[in-house]
Short mmCIF file of C-alpha atoms and ligand atoms in Angstrom, two decimals:
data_model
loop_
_atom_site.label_atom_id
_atom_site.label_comp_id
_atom_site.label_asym_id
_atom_site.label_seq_id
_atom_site.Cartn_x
_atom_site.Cartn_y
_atom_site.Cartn_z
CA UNK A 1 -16.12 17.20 -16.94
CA UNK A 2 -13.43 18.92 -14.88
CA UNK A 3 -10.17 17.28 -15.05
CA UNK A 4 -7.24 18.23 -13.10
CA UNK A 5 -3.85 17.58 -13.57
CA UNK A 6 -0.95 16.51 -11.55
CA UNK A 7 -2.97 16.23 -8.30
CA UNK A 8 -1.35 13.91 -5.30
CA UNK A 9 -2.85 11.37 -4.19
CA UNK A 10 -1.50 11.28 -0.76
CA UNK A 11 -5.03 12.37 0.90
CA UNK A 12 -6.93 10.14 -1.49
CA UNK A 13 -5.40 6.58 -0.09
CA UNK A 14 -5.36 5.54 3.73
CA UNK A 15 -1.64 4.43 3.63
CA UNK A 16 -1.12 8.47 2.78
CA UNK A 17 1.50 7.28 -0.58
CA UNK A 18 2.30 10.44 -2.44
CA UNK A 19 1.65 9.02 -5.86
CA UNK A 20 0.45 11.59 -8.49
CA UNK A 21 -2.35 11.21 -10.84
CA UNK A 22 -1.60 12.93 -14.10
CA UNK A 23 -5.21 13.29 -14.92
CA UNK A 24 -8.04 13.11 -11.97
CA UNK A 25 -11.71 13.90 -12.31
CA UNK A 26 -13.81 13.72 -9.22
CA UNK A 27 -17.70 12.56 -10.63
CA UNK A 28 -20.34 13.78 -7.99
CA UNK A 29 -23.18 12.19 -9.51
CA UNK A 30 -24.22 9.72 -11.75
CA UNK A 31 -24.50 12.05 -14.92
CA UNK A 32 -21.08 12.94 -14.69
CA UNK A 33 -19.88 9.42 -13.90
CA UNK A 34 -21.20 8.53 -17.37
CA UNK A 35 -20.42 11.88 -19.23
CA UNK A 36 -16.33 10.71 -18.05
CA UNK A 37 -17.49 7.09 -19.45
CA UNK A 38 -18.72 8.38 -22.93
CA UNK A 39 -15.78 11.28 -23.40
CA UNK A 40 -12.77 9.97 -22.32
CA UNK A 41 -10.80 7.66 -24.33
CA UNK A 42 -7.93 6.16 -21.71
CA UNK A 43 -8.02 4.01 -19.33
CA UNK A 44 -9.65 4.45 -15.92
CA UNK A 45 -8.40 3.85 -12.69
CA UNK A 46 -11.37 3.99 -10.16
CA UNK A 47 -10.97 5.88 -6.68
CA UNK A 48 -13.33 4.86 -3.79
CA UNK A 49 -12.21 5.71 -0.07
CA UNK A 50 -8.66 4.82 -0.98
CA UNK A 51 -8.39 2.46 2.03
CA UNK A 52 -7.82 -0.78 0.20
CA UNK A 53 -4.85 -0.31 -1.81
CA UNK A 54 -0.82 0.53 -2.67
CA UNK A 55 0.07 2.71 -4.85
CA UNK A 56 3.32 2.14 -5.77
CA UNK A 57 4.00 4.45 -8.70
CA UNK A 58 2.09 7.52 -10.24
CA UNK A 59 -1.07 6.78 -12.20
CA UNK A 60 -0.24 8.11 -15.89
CA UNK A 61 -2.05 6.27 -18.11
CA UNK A 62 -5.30 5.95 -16.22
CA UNK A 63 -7.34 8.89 -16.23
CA UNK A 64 -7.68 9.07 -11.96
CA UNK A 65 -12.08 8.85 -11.31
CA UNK A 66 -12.69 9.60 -7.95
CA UNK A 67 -16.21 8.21 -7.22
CA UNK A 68 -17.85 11.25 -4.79
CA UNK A 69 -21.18 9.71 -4.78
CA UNK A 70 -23.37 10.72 -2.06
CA UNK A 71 -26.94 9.70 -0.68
CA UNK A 72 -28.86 7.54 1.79
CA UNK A 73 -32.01 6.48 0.82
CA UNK A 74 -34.84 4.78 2.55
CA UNK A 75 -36.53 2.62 -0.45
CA UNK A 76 -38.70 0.51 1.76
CA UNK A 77 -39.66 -0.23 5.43
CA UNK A 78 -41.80 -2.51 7.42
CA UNK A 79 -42.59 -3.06 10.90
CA UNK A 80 -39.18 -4.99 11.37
CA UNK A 81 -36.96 -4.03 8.38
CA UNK A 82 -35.99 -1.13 6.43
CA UNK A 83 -33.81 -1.49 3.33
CA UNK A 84 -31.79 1.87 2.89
CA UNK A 85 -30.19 2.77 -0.47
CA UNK A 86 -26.71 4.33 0.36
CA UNK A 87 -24.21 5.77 -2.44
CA UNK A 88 -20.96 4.96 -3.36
CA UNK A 89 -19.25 7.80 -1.77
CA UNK A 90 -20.77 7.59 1.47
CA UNK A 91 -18.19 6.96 4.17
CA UNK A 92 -18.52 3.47 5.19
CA UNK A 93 -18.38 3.94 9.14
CA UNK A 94 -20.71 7.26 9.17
CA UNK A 95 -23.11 5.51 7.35
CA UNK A 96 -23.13 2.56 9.93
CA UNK A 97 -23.28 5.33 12.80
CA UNK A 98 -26.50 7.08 10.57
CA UNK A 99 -27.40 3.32 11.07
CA UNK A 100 -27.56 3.24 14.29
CA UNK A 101 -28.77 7.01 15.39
CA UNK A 102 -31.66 5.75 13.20
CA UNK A 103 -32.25 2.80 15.05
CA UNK A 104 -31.30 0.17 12.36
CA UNK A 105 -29.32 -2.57 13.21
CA UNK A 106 -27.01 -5.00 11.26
CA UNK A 107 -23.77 -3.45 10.56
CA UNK A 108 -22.58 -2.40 13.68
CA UNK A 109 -20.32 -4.88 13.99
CA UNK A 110 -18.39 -3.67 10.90
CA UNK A 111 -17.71 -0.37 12.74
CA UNK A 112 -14.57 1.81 11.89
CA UNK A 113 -13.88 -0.56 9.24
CA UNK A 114 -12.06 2.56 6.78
CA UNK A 115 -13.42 3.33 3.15
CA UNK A 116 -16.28 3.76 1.29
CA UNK A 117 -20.01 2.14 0.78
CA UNK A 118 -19.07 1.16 -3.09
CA UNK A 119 -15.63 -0.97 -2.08
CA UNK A 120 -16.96 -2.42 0.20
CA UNK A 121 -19.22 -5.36 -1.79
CA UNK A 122 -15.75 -5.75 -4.04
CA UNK A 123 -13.65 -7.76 -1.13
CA UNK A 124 -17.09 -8.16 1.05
CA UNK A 125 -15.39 -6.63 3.83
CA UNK A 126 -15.98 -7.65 7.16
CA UNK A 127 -14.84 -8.09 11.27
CA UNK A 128 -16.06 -9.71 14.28
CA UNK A 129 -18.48 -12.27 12.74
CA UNK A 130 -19.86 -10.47 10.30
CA UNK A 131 -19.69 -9.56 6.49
CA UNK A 132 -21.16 -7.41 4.71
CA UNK A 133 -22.87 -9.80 2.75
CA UNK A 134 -25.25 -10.74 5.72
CA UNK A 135 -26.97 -7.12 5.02
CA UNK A 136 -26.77 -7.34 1.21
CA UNK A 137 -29.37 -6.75 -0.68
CA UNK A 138 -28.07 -5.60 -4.26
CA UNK A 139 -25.93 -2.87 -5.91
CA UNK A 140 -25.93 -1.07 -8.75
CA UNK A 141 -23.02 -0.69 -10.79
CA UNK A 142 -22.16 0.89 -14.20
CA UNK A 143 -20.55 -1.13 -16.53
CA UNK A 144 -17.50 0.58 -17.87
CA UNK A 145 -17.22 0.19 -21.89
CA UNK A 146 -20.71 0.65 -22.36
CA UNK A 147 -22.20 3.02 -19.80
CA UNK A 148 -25.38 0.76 -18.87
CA UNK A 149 -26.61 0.37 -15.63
CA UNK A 150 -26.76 -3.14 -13.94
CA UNK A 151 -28.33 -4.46 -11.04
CA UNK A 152 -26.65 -7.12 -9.07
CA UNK A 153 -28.01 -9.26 -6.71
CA UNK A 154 -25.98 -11.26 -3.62
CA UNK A 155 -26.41 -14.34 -5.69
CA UNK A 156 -24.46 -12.53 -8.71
CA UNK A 157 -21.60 -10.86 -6.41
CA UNK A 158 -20.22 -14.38 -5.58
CA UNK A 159 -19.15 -13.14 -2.20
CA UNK A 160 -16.47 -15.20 -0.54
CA UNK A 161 -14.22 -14.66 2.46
CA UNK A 162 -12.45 -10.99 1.22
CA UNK A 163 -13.92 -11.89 -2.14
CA UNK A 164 -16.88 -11.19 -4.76
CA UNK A 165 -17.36 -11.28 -8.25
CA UNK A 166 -15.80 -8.22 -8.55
CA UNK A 167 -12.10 -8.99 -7.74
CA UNK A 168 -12.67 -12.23 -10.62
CA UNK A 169 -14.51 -12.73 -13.47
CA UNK A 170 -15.91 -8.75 -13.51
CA UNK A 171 -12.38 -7.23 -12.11
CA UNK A 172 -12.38 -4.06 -13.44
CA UNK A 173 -15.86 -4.21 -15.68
CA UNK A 174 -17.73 -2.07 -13.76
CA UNK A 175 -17.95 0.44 -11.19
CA UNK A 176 -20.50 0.13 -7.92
CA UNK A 177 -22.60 3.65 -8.05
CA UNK A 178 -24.85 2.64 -4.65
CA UNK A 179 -25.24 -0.22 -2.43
CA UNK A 180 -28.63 -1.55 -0.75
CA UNK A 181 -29.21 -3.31 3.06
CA UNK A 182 -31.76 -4.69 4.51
CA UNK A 183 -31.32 -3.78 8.65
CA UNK A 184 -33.69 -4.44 11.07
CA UNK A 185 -35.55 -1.93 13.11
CA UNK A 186 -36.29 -3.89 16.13
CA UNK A 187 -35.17 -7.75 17.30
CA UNK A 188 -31.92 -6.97 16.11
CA UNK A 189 -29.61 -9.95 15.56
CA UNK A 190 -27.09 -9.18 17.43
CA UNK A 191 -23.55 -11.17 16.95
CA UNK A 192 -22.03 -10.68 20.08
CA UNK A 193 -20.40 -14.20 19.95
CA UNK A 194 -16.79 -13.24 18.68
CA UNK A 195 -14.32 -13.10 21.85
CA UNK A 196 -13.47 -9.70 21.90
CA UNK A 197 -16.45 -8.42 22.05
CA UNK A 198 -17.88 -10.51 25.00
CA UNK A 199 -14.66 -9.38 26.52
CA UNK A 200 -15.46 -6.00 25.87
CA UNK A 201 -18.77 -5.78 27.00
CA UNK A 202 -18.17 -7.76 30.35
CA UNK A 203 -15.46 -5.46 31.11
CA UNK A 204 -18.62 -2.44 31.07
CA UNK A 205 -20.70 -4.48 32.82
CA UNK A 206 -23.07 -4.95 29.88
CA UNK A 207 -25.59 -8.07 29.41
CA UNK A 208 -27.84 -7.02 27.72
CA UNK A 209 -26.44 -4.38 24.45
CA UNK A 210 -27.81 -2.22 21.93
CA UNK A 211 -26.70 -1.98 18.56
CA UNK A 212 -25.06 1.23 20.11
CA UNK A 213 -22.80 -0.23 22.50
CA UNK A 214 -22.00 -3.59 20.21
CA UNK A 215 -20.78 -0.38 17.43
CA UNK A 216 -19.08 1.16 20.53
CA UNK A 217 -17.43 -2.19 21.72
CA UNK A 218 -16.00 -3.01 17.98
CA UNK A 219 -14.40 0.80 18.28
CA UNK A 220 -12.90 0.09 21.61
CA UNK A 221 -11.46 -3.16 20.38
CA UNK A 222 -10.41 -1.79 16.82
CA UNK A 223 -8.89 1.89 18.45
CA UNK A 224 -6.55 -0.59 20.58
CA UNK A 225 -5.37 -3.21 17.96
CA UNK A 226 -5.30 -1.37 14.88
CA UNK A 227 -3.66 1.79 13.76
CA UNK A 228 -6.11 4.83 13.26
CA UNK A 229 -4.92 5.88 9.27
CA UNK A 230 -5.47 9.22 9.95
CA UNK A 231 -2.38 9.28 12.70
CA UNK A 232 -0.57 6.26 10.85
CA UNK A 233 -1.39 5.45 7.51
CA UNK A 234 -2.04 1.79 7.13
CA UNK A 235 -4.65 -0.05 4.79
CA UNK A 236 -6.21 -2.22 7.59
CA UNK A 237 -5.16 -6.19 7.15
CA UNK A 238 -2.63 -5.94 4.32
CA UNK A 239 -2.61 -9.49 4.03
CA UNK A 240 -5.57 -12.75 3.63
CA UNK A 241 -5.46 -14.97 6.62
CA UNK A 242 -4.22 -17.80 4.27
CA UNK A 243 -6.34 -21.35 4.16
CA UNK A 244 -4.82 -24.76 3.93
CA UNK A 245 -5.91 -28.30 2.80
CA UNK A 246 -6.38 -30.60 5.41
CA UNK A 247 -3.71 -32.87 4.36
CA UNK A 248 -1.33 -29.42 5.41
CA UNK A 249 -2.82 -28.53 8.27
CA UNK A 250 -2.22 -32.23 9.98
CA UNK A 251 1.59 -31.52 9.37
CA UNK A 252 1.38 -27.65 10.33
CA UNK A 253 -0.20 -28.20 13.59
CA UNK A 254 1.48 -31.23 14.90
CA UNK A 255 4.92 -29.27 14.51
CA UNK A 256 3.06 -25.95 15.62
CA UNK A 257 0.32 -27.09 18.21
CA UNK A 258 -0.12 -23.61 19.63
CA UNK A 259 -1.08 -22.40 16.32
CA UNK A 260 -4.56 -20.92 16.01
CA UNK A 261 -6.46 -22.00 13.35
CA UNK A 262 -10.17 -22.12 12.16
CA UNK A 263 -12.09 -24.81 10.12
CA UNK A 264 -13.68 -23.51 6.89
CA UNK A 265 -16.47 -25.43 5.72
CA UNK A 266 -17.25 -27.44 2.82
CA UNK A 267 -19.25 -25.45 0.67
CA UNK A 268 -21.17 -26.18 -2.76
CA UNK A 269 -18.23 -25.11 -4.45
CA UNK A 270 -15.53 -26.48 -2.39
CA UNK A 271 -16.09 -30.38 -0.86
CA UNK A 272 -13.35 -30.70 1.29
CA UNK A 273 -12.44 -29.09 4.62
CA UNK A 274 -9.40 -26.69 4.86
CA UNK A 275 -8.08 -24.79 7.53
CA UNK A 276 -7.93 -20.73 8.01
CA UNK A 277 -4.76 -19.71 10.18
CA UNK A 278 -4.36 -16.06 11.27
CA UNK A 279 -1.72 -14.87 8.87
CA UNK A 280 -0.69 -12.12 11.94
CA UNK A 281 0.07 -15.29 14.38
CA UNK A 282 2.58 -15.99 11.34
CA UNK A 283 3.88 -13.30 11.27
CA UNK A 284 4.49 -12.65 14.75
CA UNK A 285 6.39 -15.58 14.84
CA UNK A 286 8.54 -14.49 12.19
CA UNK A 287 9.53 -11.83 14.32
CA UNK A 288 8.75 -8.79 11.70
CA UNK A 289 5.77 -7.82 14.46
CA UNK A 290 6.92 -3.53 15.26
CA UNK A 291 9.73 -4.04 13.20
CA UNK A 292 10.15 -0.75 11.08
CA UNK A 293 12.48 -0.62 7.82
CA UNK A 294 12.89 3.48 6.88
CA UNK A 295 9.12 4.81 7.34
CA UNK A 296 7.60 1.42 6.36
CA UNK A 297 6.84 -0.74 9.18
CA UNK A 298 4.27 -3.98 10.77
CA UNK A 299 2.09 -2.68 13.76
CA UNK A 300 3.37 -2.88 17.09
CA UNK A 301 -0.13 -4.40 17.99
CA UNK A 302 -1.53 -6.36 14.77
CA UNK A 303 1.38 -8.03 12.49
CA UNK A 304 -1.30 -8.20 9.55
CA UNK A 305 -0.54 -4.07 9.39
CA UNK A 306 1.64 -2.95 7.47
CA UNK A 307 2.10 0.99 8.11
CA UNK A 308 3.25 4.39 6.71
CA UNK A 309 5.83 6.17 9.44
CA UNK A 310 5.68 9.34 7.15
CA UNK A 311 7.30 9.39 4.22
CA UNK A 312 7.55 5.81 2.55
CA UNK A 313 6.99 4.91 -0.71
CA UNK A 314 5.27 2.70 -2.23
CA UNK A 315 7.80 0.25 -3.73
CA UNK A 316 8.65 0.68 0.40
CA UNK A 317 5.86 -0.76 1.62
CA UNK A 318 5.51 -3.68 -1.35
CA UNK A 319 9.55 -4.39 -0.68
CA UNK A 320 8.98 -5.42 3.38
CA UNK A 321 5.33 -7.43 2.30
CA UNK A 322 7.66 -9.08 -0.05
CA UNK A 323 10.03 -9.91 2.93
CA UNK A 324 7.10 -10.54 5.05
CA UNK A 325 5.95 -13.09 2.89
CA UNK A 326 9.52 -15.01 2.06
CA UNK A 327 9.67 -15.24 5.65
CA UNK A 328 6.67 -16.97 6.63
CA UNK A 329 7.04 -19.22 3.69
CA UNK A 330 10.56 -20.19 4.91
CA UNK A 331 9.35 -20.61 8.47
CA UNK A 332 5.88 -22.47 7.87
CA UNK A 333 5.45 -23.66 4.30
CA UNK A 334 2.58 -21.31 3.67
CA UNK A 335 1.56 -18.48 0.84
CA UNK A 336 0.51 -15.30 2.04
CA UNK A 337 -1.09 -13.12 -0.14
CA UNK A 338 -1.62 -9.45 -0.03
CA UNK A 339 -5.63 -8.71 0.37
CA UNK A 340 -4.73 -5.28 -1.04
CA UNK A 341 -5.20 -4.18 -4.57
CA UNK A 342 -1.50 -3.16 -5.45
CA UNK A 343 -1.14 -0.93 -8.20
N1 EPU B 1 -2.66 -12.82 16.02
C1 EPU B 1 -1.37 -12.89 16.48
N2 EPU B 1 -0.53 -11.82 16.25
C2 EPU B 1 -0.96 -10.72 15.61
C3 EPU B 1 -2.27 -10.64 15.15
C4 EPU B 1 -3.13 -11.71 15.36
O1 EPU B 1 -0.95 -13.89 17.06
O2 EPU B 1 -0.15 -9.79 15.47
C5 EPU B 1 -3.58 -13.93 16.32
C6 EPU B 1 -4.58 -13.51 17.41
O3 EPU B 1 -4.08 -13.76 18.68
C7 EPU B 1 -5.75 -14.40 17.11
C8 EPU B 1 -5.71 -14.54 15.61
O4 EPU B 1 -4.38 -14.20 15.19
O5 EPU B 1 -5.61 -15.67 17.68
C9 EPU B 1 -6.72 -13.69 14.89
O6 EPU B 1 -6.50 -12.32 15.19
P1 EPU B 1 -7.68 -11.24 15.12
O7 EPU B 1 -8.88 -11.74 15.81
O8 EPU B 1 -7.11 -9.93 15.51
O9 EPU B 1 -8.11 -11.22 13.61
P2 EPU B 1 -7.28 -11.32 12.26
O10 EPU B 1 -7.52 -12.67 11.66
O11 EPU B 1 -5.89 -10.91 12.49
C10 EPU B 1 -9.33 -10.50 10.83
C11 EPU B 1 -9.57 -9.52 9.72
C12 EPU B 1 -9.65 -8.10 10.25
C13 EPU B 1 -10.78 -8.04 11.26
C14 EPU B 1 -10.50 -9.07 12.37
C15 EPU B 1 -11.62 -9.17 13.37
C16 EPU B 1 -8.59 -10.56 7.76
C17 EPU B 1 -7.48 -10.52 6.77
N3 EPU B 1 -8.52 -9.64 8.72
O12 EPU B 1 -8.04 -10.22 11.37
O13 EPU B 1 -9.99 -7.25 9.16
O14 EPU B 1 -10.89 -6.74 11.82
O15 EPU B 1 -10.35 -10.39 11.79
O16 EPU B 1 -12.74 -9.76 12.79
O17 EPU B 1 -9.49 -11.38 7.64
C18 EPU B 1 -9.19 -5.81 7.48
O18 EPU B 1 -9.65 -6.62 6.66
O19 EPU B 1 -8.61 -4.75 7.12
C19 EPU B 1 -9.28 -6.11 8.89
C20 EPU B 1 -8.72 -5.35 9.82
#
């Protein structure tokens, strides 16, 4: 187990905050994963992709374990499916373009979505009508105090919108090692329904597309909307598009008629109807939309952004979401919430 000391973390999150991590280990298999489980005796503060969170101060009571999984595996194929194993480390959007090289369809529409395979069951990440829960299969995860090795189906992740068992009842139990999806080789269902992307393809002239050009249609759409984190760090949507009881949204959208808005179902869990409204249409309207404060700043082109000019900090970036939120509570009654993890 080689741990390092003192190492920024600047490259290691997609909002590029120079936070330190007193001690970091980086665990490229398994093994090692569980060697750092049985030897060390702090804390832990598990590192995927880094594209989900804030760091707002150094990490120096959490021994830093950056998960550096890597592996694609095919475990199983038919005529029509295949089900691929893929590691924790793998880089979520590479893997979907593997995907698709390969001929395997399901995922494209979660193209250029940043971070890794094993974060991206723990908010069931997703874009453009799709989630990654439609390709679930299962993961395997490693629970954290004891070092065993659990299987969880999609029926045990709870996934929700953003949401899985993960961020509740198991928050911080256990760490994904690999994730598995079922694609399909051929008949591909193809989700081409979302507005953008009908937009997109018309404008090529496409009626008929591959998984290819859907993957290349969702990059076109997400190069010109949101801010690459390599250029600009950012953390995609830093916010939940919040969701409101009916009762709210009668009052909401009689003063606000222009409002978009979309119904979320009754589920089993949930009886009643409530309302989703795009948290970046409240925003926008609060005015913060290309606003910069210092180096912190909200997107010229997506107010659910928040992004890094250079140099902020942390406590930066929380300070304006703060602001952010005050605002749109002051202006429309609603709660925003971060969908980051802040630390
Ligand atoms: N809108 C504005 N102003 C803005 C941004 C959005 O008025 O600055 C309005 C749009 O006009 C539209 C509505 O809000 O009517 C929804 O906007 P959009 O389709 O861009 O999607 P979103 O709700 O803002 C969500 C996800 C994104 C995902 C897109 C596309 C969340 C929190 N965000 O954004 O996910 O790419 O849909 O499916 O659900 C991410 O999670 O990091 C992320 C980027």
């Amino acid at each position: 187990m080689n741990i390092q000391h003192n190492i920024s973390l600047k490259n290691y999150n997609t909002f590029g905050i120079d936070v330190s991590a007193r001690d970091f280990v980086a665990v490229s298999n398994t093994n090692e994963l569980l060697q750092v489980l049985q030897q060390n005796k702090k804390d832990l503060f598990i590192l995927g992709g880094g594209s989900n969170m804030l760091l707002t101060k150094n990490i120096e009571d959490a021994l830093v374990v950056h998960i550096h999984l890597k592996g694609k595996t095919v475990i199983d194929e038919n005529d029509d499916y295949v089900w691929i194993q893929a590691s924790a480390g793998e880089n979520w959007h590479e893997f979907i373009l593997w995907c698709i090289d390969n001929g395997y369809g399901g995922l494209e529409n979660m193209s250029l979505i940043p971070g890794n395979i094993g974060t991206a069951p723990i908010q069931n990440i997703g874009a453009y009508g799709k989630e990654l829960k439609d390709n679930f299969i299962e993961c395997e995860a490693v629970e954290i105090t004891t070092g065993s090795t659990k299987t969880f189906n999609k029926k045990e992740c709870e996934f929700g919108y953003r949401n899985s068992v993960f961020k509740n009842e198991l928050k911080g139990q256990y760490i994904i090692t690999a994730v598995t999806f079922k694609l399909t080789k051929k008949n591909h269902a193809l989700n081409t329904g979302y507005g953008a992307i009908e937009n997109e393809l018309a404008d090529k002239n496409i009626t008929n597309p591959s998984i290819k050009e859907i993957s290349n249609a969702v990059i076109a759409i997400r190069q010109s909307k949101l801010p690459d984190p390599k250029i600009l760090g950012n953390s995609g949507s830093f916010f939940k598009n919040p969701v409101i009881s009916q009762e709210y949204f009668k009052i909401f959208n009689n003063k606000f008629p222009e409002a978009p808005f979309y119904e979320v179902k009754p589920t089993q869990s949930n009886s009643k109807l409530e309302y989703k409204i795009p948290a970046g249409w409240l925003i926008e309207k609060t005015g913060f939309k290309g606003k910069q404060f210092g180096d912190a700043g909200v997107h010229k082109n997506q107010a659910l952004v928040l992004v890094n000019y250079g140099n902020a900090s942390g406590k930066e970036i929380w300070d304006l979401a703060m602001k952010i939120k005050t605002a749109v509570f002051e202006q429309f009654g609603i709660e925003i919430n971060p969908e980051v993890n802040i630390y």
